[in-house]
Amino acid sequence: MEPSGYLAEALRRAGYKLTAPRKAIIQVLEQEGEHLSSGEVLMLGRQIYPLLSRATVYRTLGLLTDLGLIRPILLKEKDTAQRYVTSEGGHHHLVCSTCGTVFEFERCNADYLAAELAERFDFQIRSHLLEFYGTCHACQMRT
């Protein structure tokens, strides 16, 4: 399957070739959704393109980050594994510091704050990230 989403199109517009390894990585990012680590991208990408290398995954994720198409985030306070989210819009998370479960929520007053700040400072906001760290219900019940 040929990736057809905005990541593939943005790479083409920026003058980059869509090689087979890049296609596999983009397909994974477009199909699997958010919060994938580089290791998960590698594992899923190899199902599409078995010769995919770890170095190519790192380079492609770096390229997509440099182009502002994705951004790395840490979803656990003490976690060192970066995960990647798209750079468009806002991302709002509740992150359990105990088990690492991530709850993503859509409706948030941060959207209103972003609009207010954009108007007040004549600033074009492309995206924002809001994370709350704490303990989920399941972990609270275990203690």
PDB file of C-alpha atoms in Angstrom:
ATOM      1  CA  MET A   1       0.000   0.000   0.000  1.00  0.00           C
ATOM      2  CA  GLU A   2       1.307   3.416  -0.964  1.00  0.00           C
ATOM      3  CA  PRO A   3       1.199   6.026   1.836  1.00  0.00           C
ATOM      4  CA  SER A   4      -1.114   8.827   0.789  1.00  0.00           C
ATOM      5  CA  GLY A   5      -1.544  10.963   3.883  1.00  0.00           C
ATOM      6  CA  TYR A   6      -0.127  14.333   4.706  1.00  0.00           C
ATOM      7  CA  LEU A   7       3.274  12.957   5.839  1.00  0.00           C
ATOM      8  CA  ALA A   8       3.991  11.437   2.428  1.00  0.00           C
ATOM      9  CA  GLU A   9       2.729  14.521   0.620  1.00  0.00           C
ATOM     10  CA  ALA A  10       4.750  16.872   2.830  1.00  0.00           C
ATOM     11  CA  LEU A  11       7.939  14.873   2.176  1.00  0.00           C
ATOM     12  CA  ARG A  12       7.303  15.015  -1.569  1.00  0.00           C
ATOM     13  CA  ARG A  13       6.661  18.771  -1.438  1.00  0.00           C
ATOM     14  CA  ALA A  14       9.895  19.248   0.528  1.00  0.00           C
ATOM     15  CA  GLY A  15      11.777  17.525  -2.297  1.00  0.00           C
ATOM     16  CA  TYR A  16      12.493  14.193  -0.601  1.00  0.00           C
ATOM     17  CA  LYS A  17      12.149  10.859  -2.357  1.00  0.00           C
ATOM     18  CA  LEU A  18       9.742   8.318  -0.983  1.00  0.00           C
ATOM     19  CA  THR A  19      12.066   5.324  -0.867  1.00  0.00           C
ATOM     20  CA  ALA A  20      10.707   1.907   0.087  1.00  0.00           C
ATOM     21  CA  PRO A  21      11.997   2.215   3.687  1.00  0.00           C
ATOM     22  CA  ARG A  22      10.499   5.718   4.069  1.00  0.00           C
ATOM     23  CA  LYS A  23       7.204   4.485   2.636  1.00  0.00           C
ATOM     24  CA  ALA A  24       7.109   1.709   5.242  1.00  0.00           C
ATOM     25  CA  ILE A  25       7.823   4.136   8.092  1.00  0.00           C
ATOM     26  CA  ILE A  26       5.240   6.642   6.888  1.00  0.00           C
ATOM     27  CA  GLN A  27       2.680   3.892   6.388  1.00  0.00           C
ATOM     28  CA  VAL A  28       3.210   2.771   9.984  1.00  0.00           C
ATOM     29  CA  LEU A  29       2.874   6.323  11.313  1.00  0.00           C
ATOM     30  CA  GLU A  30      -0.245   6.996   9.237  1.00  0.00           C
ATOM     31  CA  GLN A  31      -1.975   3.685   9.976  1.00  0.00           C
ATOM     32  CA  GLU A  32      -1.023   2.950  13.555  1.00  0.00           C
ATOM     33  CA  GLY A  33      -1.793   6.343  14.976  1.00  0.00           C
ATOM     34  CA  GLU A  34      -0.044   8.148  17.777  1.00  0.00           C
ATOM     35  CA  HIS A  35       2.496   7.469  20.510  1.00  0.00           C
ATOM     36  CA  LEU A  36       4.766   5.019  18.704  1.00  0.00           C
ATOM     37  CA  SER A  37       8.355   4.567  19.842  1.00  0.00           C
ATOM     38  CA  SER A  38      11.154   4.173  17.312  1.00  0.00           C
ATOM     39  CA  GLY A  39      11.336   0.490  18.267  1.00  0.00           C
ATOM     40  CA  GLU A  40       7.641   0.026  17.537  1.00  0.00           C
ATOM     41  CA  VAL A  41       8.029   1.848  14.217  1.00  0.00           C
ATOM     42  CA  LEU A  42      10.929  -0.491  13.364  1.00  0.00           C
ATOM     43  CA  MET A  43       9.021  -3.645  14.312  1.00  0.00           C
ATOM     44  CA  LEU A  44       5.856  -2.655  12.427  1.00  0.00           C
ATOM     45  CA  GLY A  45       7.830  -1.251   9.515  1.00  0.00           C
ATOM     46  CA  ARG A  46       9.674  -4.542   9.033  1.00  0.00           C
ATOM     47  CA  GLN A  47       6.312  -6.236   8.493  1.00  0.00           C
ATOM     48  CA  ILE A  48       5.918  -3.973   5.460  1.00  0.00           C
ATOM     49  CA  TYR A  49       9.563  -3.772   4.365  1.00  0.00           C
ATOM     50  CA  PRO A  50      11.637  -6.573   5.959  1.00  0.00           C
ATOM     51  CA  LEU A  51      14.998  -4.917   5.157  1.00  0.00           C
ATOM     52  CA  LEU A  52      14.163  -1.791   7.176  1.00  0.00           C
ATOM     53  CA  SER A  53      17.086  -0.845   9.425  1.00  0.00           C
ATOM     54  CA  ARG A  54      17.109   0.824  12.819  1.00  0.00           C
ATOM     55  CA  ALA A  55      19.362   3.580  11.428  1.00  0.00           C
ATOM     56  CA  THR A  56      16.859   4.353   8.665  1.00  0.00           C
ATOM     57  CA  VAL A  57      14.046   4.578  11.209  1.00  0.00           C
ATOM     58  CA  TYR A  58      16.079   7.005  13.341  1.00  0.00           C
ATOM     59  CA  ARG A  59      17.081   9.103  10.321  1.00  0.00           C
ATOM     60  CA  THR A  60      13.538   9.235   8.938  1.00  0.00           C
ATOM     61  CA  LEU A  61      11.993  10.110  12.298  1.00  0.00           C
ATOM     62  CA  GLY A  62      14.665  12.803  12.637  1.00  0.00           C
ATOM     63  CA  LEU A  63      13.873  14.138   9.178  1.00  0.00           C
ATOM     64  CA  LEU A  64      10.133  14.217   9.876  1.00  0.00           C
ATOM     65  CA  THR A  65      10.874  15.991  13.164  1.00  0.00           C
ATOM     66  CA  ASP A  66      13.183  18.526  11.483  1.00  0.00           C
ATOM     67  CA  LEU A  67      10.463  19.249   8.921  1.00  0.00           C
ATOM     68  CA  GLY A  68       7.992  19.870  11.759  1.00  0.00           C
ATOM     69  CA  LEU A  69       5.731  16.988  10.726  1.00  0.00           C
ATOM     70  CA  ILE A  70       6.080  14.959  13.924  1.00  0.00           C
ATOM     71  CA  ARG A  71       7.514  15.663  17.341  1.00  0.00           C
ATOM     72  CA  PRO A  72       9.030  13.506  20.047  1.00  0.00           C
ATOM     73  CA  ILE A  73       7.370  13.351  23.438  1.00  0.00           C
ATOM     74  CA  LEU A  74       8.041  11.476  26.671  1.00  0.00           C
ATOM     75  CA  LEU A  75       4.946   9.815  28.054  1.00  0.00           C
ATOM     76  CA  LYS A  76       6.367   8.703  31.369  1.00  0.00           C
ATOM     77  CA  GLU A  77       8.170  10.982  33.779  1.00  0.00           C
ATOM     78  CA  LYS A  78      11.191   8.690  34.073  1.00  0.00           C
ATOM     79  CA  ASP A  79      10.956   7.133  30.604  1.00  0.00           C
ATOM     80  CA  THR A  80      13.783   7.688  28.149  1.00  0.00           C
ATOM     81  CA  ALA A  81      11.984   6.195  25.137  1.00  0.00           C
ATOM     82  CA  GLN A  82      10.663   8.967  22.965  1.00  0.00           C
ATOM     83  CA  ARG A  83       7.352   8.477  21.282  1.00  0.00           C
ATOM     84  CA  TYR A  84       6.137  10.431  18.315  1.00  0.00           C
ATOM     85  CA  VAL A  85       2.978  12.410  17.637  1.00  0.00           C
ATOM     86  CA  THR A  86       1.963  14.450  14.648  1.00  0.00           C
ATOM     87  CA  SER A  87       2.657  18.147  14.878  1.00  0.00           C
ATOM     88  CA  GLU A  88      -0.747  19.353  13.728  1.00  0.00           C
ATOM     89  CA  GLY A  89      -3.359  20.492  16.217  1.00  0.00           C
ATOM     90  CA  GLY A  90      -3.236  19.898  19.928  1.00  0.00           C
ATOM     91  CA  HIS A  91      -2.449  16.811  21.931  1.00  0.00           C
ATOM     92  CA  HIS A  92      -3.837  16.379  25.420  1.00  0.00           C
ATOM     93  CA  HIS A  93      -2.793  13.494  27.649  1.00  0.00           C
ATOM     94  CA  LEU A  94      -3.309  12.102  31.110  1.00  0.00           C
ATOM     95  CA  VAL A  95      -0.251   9.944  31.812  1.00  0.00           C
ATOM     96  CA  CYS A  96      -0.125   7.425  34.652  1.00  0.00           C
ATOM     97  CA  SER A  97       3.315   7.707  36.247  1.00  0.00           C
ATOM     98  CA  THR A  98       2.966   4.211  37.702  1.00  0.00           C
ATOM     99  CA  CYS A  99       1.991   2.019  34.742  1.00  0.00           C
ATOM    100  CA  GLY A 100       2.542   4.383  31.819  1.00  0.00           C
ATOM    101  CA  THR A 101      -1.016   4.223  30.513  1.00  0.00           C
ATOM    102  CA  VAL A 102      -1.866   7.234  28.382  1.00  0.00           C
ATOM    103  CA  PHE A 103      -5.360   8.638  28.128  1.00  0.00           C
ATOM    104  CA  GLU A 104      -5.779  11.041  25.237  1.00  0.00           C
ATOM    105  CA  PHE A 105      -8.627  13.514  25.414  1.00  0.00           C
ATOM    106  CA  GLU A 106      -9.892  15.851  22.736  1.00  0.00           C
ATOM    107  CA  ARG A 107     -11.877  18.623  24.307  1.00  0.00           C
ATOM    108  CA  CYS A 108      -9.777  20.949  26.362  1.00  0.00           C
ATOM    109  CA  ASN A 109      -9.778  24.579  27.424  1.00  0.00           C
ATOM    110  CA  ALA A 110      -6.184  24.780  26.180  1.00  0.00           C
ATOM    111  CA  ASP A 111      -7.675  25.163  22.708  1.00  0.00           C
ATOM    112  CA  TYR A 112      -9.408  28.340  23.848  1.00  0.00           C
ATOM    113  CA  LEU A 113      -6.244  29.541  25.573  1.00  0.00           C
ATOM    114  CA  ALA A 114      -4.247  28.913  22.387  1.00  0.00           C
ATOM    115  CA  ALA A 115      -6.725  30.981  20.371  1.00  0.00           C
ATOM    116  CA  GLU A 116      -6.591  33.791  22.949  1.00  0.00           C
ATOM    117  CA  LEU A 117      -2.772  33.798  23.021  1.00  0.00           C
ATOM    118  CA  ALA A 118      -2.585  33.740  19.238  1.00  0.00           C
ATOM    119  CA  GLU A 119      -4.806  36.796  19.026  1.00  0.00           C
ATOM    120  CA  ARG A 120      -3.168  38.681  21.892  1.00  0.00           C
ATOM    121  CA  PHE A 121       0.389  38.198  20.610  1.00  0.00           C
ATOM    122  CA  ASP A 122      -0.406  38.044  16.876  1.00  0.00           C
ATOM    123  CA  PHE A 123       1.152  34.584  16.880  1.00  0.00           C
ATOM    124  CA  GLN A 124       0.356  31.688  14.546  1.00  0.00           C
ATOM    125  CA  ILE A 125       0.088  28.582  16.703  1.00  0.00           C
ATOM    126  CA  ARG A 126       0.398  25.319  14.772  1.00  0.00           C
ATOM    127  CA  SER A 127       0.123  22.937  17.679  1.00  0.00           C
ATOM    128  CA  HIS A 128       0.371  22.459  21.406  1.00  0.00           C
ATOM    129  CA  LEU A 129       0.954  19.632  23.846  1.00  0.00           C
ATOM    130  CA  LEU A 130      -0.633  19.386  27.300  1.00  0.00           C
ATOM    131  CA  GLU A 131       0.219  16.535  29.651  1.00  0.00           C
ATOM    132  CA  PHE A 132      -0.960  15.811  33.164  1.00  0.00           C
ATOM    133  CA  TYR A 133       0.978  13.220  35.174  1.00  0.00           C
ATOM    134  CA  GLY A 134      -0.570  11.301  38.027  1.00  0.00           C
ATOM    135  CA  THR A 135      -1.947   7.894  38.982  1.00  0.00           C
ATOM    136  CA  CYS A 136      -4.738   6.157  37.068  1.00  0.00           C
ATOM    137  CA  HIS A 137      -7.722   4.545  38.764  1.00  0.00           C
ATOM    138  CA  ALA A 138      -6.400   0.982  38.335  1.00  0.00           C
ATOM    139  CA  CYS A 139      -3.059   1.844  39.970  1.00  0.00           C
ATOM    140  CA  GLN A 140      -4.814   3.718  42.786  1.00  0.00           C
ATOM    141  CA  MET A 141      -6.871   0.600  43.524  1.00  0.00           C
ATOM    142  CA  ARG A 142      -3.696  -1.548  43.746  1.00  0.00           C
ATOM    143  CA  THR A 143      -2.145   0.582  46.475  1.00  0.00           C
TER     144      THR A 143
END
